Short mmCIF file of C-alpha atoms in Angstrom, two decimals:
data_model
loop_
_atom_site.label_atom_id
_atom_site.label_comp_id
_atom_site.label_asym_id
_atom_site.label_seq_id
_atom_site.Cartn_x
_atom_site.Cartn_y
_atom_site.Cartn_z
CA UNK A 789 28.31 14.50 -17.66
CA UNK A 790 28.77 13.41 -21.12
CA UNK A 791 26.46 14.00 -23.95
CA UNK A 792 25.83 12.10 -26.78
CA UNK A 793 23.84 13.03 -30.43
CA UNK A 794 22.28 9.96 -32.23
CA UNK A 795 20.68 11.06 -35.28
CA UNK A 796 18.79 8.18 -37.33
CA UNK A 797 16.71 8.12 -40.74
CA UNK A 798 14.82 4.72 -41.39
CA UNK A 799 13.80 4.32 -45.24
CA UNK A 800 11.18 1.80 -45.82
CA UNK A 801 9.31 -0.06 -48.57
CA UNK A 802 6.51 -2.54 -48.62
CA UNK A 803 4.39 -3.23 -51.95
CA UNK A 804 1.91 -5.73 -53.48
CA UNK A 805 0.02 -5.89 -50.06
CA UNK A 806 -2.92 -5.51 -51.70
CA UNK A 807 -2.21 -8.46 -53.85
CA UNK A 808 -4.73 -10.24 -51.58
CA UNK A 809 -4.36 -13.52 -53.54
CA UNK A 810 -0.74 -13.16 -53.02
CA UNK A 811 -0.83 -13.06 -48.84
CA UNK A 812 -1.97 -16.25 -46.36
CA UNK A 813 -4.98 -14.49 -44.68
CA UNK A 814 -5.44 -15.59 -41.21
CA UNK A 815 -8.33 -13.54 -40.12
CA UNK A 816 -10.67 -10.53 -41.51
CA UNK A 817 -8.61 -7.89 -39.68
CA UNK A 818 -5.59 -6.90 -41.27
CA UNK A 819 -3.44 -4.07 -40.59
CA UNK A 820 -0.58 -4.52 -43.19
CA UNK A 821 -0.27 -1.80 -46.09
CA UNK A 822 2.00 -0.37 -48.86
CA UNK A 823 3.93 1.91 -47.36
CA UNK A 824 6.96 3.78 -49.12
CA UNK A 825 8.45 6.26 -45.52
CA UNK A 826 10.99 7.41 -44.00
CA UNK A 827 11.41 7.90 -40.45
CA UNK A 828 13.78 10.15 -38.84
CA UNK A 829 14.09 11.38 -35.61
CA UNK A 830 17.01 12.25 -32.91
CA UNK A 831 18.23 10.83 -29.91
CA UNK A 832 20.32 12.81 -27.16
CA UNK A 833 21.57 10.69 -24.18
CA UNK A 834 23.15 12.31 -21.10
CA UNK A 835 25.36 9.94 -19.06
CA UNK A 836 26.61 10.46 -15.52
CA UNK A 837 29.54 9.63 -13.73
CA UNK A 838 30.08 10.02 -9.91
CA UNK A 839 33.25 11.86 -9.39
CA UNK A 840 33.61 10.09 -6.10
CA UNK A 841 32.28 6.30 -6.16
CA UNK A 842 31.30 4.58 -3.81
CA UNK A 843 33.70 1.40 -2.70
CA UNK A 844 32.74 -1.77 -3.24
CA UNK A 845 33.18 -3.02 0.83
CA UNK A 846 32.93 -6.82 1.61
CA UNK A 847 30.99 -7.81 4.94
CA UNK A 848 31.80 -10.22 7.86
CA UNK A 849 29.60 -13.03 6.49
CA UNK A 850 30.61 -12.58 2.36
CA UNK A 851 30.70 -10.24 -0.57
CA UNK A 852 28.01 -7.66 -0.31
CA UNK A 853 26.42 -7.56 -3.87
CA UNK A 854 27.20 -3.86 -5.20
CA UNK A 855 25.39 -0.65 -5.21
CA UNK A 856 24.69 0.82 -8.50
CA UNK A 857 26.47 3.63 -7.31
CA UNK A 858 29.98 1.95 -6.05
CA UNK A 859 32.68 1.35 -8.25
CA UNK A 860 33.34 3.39 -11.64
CA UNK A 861 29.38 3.20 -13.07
CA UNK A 862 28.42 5.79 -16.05
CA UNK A 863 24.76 5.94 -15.96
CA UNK A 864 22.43 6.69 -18.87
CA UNK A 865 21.17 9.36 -16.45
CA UNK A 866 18.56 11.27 -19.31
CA UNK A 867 17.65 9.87 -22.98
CA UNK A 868 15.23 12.46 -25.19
CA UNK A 869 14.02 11.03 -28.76
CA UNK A 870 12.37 13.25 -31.42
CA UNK A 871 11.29 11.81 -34.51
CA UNK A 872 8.41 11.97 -37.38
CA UNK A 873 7.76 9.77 -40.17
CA UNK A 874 7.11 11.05 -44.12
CA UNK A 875 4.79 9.10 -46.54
CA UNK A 876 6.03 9.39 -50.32
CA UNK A 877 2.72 7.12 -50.14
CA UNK A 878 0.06 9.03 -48.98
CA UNK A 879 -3.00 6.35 -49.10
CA UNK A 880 -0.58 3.37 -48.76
CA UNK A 881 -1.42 1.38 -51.44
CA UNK A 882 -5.22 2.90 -51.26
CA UNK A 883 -5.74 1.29 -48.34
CA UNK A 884 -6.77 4.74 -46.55
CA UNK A 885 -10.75 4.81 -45.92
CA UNK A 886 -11.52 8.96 -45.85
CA UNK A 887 -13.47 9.81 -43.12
CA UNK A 888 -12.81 7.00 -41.02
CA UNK A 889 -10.26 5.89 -38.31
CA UNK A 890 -7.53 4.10 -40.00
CA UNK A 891 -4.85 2.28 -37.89
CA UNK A 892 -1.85 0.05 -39.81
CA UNK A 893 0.89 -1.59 -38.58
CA UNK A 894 3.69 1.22 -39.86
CA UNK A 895 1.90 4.35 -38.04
CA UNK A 896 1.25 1.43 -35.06
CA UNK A 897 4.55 1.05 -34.42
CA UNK A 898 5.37 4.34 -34.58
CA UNK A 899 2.36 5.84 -32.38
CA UNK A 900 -0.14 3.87 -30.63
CA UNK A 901 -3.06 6.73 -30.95
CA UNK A 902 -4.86 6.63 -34.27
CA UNK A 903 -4.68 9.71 -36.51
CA UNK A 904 -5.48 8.59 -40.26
CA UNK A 905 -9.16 9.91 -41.08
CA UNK A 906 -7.11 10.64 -44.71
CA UNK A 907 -4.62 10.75 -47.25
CA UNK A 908 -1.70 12.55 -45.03
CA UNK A 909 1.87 12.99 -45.65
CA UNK A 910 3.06 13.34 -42.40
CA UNK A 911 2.65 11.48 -38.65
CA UNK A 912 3.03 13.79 -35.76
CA UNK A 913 5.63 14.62 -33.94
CA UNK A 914 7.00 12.44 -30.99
CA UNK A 915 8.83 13.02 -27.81
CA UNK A 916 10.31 10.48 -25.53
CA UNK A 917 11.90 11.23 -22.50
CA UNK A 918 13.18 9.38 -19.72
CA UNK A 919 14.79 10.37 -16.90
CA UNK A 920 16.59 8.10 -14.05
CA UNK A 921 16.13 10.75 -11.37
CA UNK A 922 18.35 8.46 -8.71
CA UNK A 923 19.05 4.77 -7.92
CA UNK A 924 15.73 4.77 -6.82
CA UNK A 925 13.49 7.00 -9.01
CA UNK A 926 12.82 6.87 -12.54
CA UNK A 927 10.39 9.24 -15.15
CA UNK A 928 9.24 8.90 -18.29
CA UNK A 929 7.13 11.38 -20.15
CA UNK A 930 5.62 10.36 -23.80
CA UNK A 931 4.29 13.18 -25.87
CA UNK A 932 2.87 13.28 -29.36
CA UNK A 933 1.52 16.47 -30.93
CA UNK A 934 -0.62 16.53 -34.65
CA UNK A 935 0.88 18.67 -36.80
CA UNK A 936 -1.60 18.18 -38.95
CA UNK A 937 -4.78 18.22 -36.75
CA UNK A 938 -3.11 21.47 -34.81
CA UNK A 939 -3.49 19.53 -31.46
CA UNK A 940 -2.00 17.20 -28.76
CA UNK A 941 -2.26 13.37 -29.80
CA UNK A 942 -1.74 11.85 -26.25
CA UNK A 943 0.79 13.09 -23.09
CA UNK A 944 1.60 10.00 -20.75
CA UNK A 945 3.74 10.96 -17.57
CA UNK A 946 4.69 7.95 -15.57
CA UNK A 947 7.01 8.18 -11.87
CA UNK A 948 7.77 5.15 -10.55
CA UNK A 949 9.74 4.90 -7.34
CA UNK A 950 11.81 1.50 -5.11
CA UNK A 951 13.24 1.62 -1.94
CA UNK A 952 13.89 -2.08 -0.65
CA UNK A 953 11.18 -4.19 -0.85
CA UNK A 954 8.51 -1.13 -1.24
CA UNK A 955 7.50 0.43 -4.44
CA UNK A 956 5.24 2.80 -6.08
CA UNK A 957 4.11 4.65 -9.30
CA UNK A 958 2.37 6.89 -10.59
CA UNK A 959 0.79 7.67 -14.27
CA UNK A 960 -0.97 9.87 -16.08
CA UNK A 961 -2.25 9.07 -19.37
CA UNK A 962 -4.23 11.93 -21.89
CA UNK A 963 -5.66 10.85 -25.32
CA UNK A 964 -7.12 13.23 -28.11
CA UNK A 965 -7.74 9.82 -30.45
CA UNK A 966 -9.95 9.30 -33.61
CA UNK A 967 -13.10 7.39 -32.79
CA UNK A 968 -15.47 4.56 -34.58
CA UNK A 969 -16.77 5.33 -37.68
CA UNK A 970 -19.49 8.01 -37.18
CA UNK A 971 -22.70 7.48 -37.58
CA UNK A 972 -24.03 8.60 -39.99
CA UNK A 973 -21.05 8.10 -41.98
CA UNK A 974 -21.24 11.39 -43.61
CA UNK A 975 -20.76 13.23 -40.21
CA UNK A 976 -16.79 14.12 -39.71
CA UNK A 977 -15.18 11.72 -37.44
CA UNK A 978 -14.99 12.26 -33.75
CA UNK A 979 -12.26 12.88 -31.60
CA UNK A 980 -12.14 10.61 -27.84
CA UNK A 981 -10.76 12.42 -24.72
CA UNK A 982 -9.27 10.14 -22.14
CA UNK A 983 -7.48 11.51 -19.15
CA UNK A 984 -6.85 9.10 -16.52
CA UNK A 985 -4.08 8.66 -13.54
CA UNK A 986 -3.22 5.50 -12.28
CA UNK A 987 -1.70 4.78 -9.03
CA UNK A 988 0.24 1.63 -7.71
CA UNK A 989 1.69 0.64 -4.04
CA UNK A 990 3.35 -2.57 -3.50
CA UNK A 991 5.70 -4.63 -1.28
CA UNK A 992 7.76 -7.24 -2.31
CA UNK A 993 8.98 -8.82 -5.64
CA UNK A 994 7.88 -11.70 -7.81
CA UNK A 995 10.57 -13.48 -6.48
CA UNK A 996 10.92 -13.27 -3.10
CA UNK A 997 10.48 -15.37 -0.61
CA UNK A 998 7.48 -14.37 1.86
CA UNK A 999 4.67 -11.75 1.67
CA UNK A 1000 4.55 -9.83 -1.14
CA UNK A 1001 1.14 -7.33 -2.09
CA UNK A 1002 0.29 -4.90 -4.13
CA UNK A 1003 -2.72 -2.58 -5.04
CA UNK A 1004 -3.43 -0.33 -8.22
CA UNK A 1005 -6.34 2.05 -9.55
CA UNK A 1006 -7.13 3.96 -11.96
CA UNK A 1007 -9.17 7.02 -11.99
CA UNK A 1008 -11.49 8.79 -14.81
CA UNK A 1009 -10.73 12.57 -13.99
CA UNK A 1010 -13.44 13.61 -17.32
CA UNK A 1011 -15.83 11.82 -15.33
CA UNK A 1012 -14.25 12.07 -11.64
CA UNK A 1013 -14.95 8.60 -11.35
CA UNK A 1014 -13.01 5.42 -10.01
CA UNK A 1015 -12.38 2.98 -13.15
CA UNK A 1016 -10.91 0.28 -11.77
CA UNK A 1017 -9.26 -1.07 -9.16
CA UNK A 1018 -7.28 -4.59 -8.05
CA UNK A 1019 -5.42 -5.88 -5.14
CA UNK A 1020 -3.03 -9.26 -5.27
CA UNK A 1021 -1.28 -10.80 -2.81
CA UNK A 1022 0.99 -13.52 -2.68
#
């Protein structure tokens, strides 16, 4: 194994936003802001090596294409980041709306669950892990926790699995995100909890020549109910 320690910091500045005379609107929704941030975060990588590869054998008939495992291959067997992101501006330009959900593109592309009701300082915490288990098997697991809110912000686990033509996966997605504006407006704003798991089978690839099918659902476990589901076959 060999282990490697990325550490990062991200400084970044954006200003006259709401200079609204200034910027080509294209529609009424607009999720660009001042911002004045920095993000930083760490990244640790674990790479493995077989200590005895596999050979690279040629068949009868040709070259047989290679394993993943055959020859001298270092694999980026486990990769963890950890980041959070600081706001020198803490209403971004005054853009923030108090007691309301407030999504812009700098905590978007940071997080994908809303957590702005305020003026805040801080975005929570992040975790991203992903793990290639074997040749065949792969996890990811993406956590966020709210420092400020003194909860967890969404946990997403998702397994997926290949062997030859068959595949599967597995997910499982929890949300503690901000809600509409309430009604009344004066009421504090509310807080949605999704949990779902999704499941997937399938045979076959988009390219390959022949049958190929494949069938997914997901499944409201709040509400122990079926939310969708979809088969395709080509």
């Amino acid at each position: 194994l060999r282990h490697n320690i990325e550490p990062e910091i991200n400084y970044r500045y954006v200003a006259r936003i709401n200079k609204f005379n200034h910027v080509p609107r294209f529609d009424p929704v607009d999720i660009y802001s001042d911002t004045n941030e920095v993000g930083y975060g760490v990244t640790q990588r674990l790479f493995r090596k077989q200590l005895h590869p596999k050979p690279c054998v040629k068949i009868i008939a040709g070259v047989r294409p290679p394993s993943k495992d055959c020859g001298e291959v270092s694999r980026d067997w486990l990769s963890w980041f950890v980041g959070q992101k600081y706001f020198a501006d803490s209403t971004f330009g005054n853009a923030v709306i108090p007691g309301r959900r407030n999504v812009f593109a700098t905590t978007l592309d940071f997080s994908g669950v809303a957590y702005i009701t305020s003026p805040r300082s801080v975005s929570p915490v992040i975790s991203r892990l992903r793990v290639n288990t074997s040749t065949n098997t792969d996890l990811e697991w993406d956590f966020d926790y709210d420092t400020k809110a003194g909860r967890i912000a969404a946990s997403n686990i998702f397994a997926n699995y290949r062997r030859g033509n068959f595949f599967s996966s597995f997910g499982h997605s929890m949300l503690n995100a901000v809600g509409e504006t309430p009604e009344p407006p004066s009421q504090p704003v509310n807080v949605v909890n999704y949990n779902q798991m999704q499941l997937l089978l399938g045979y076959g690839a988009l390219t390959k020549p022949g049958l190929s099918a494949a069938a997914s659902g997901g499944f409201d476990l709040n509400l122990h109910s079926l939310e969708y589901a979809g088969v395709q076959a080509t």
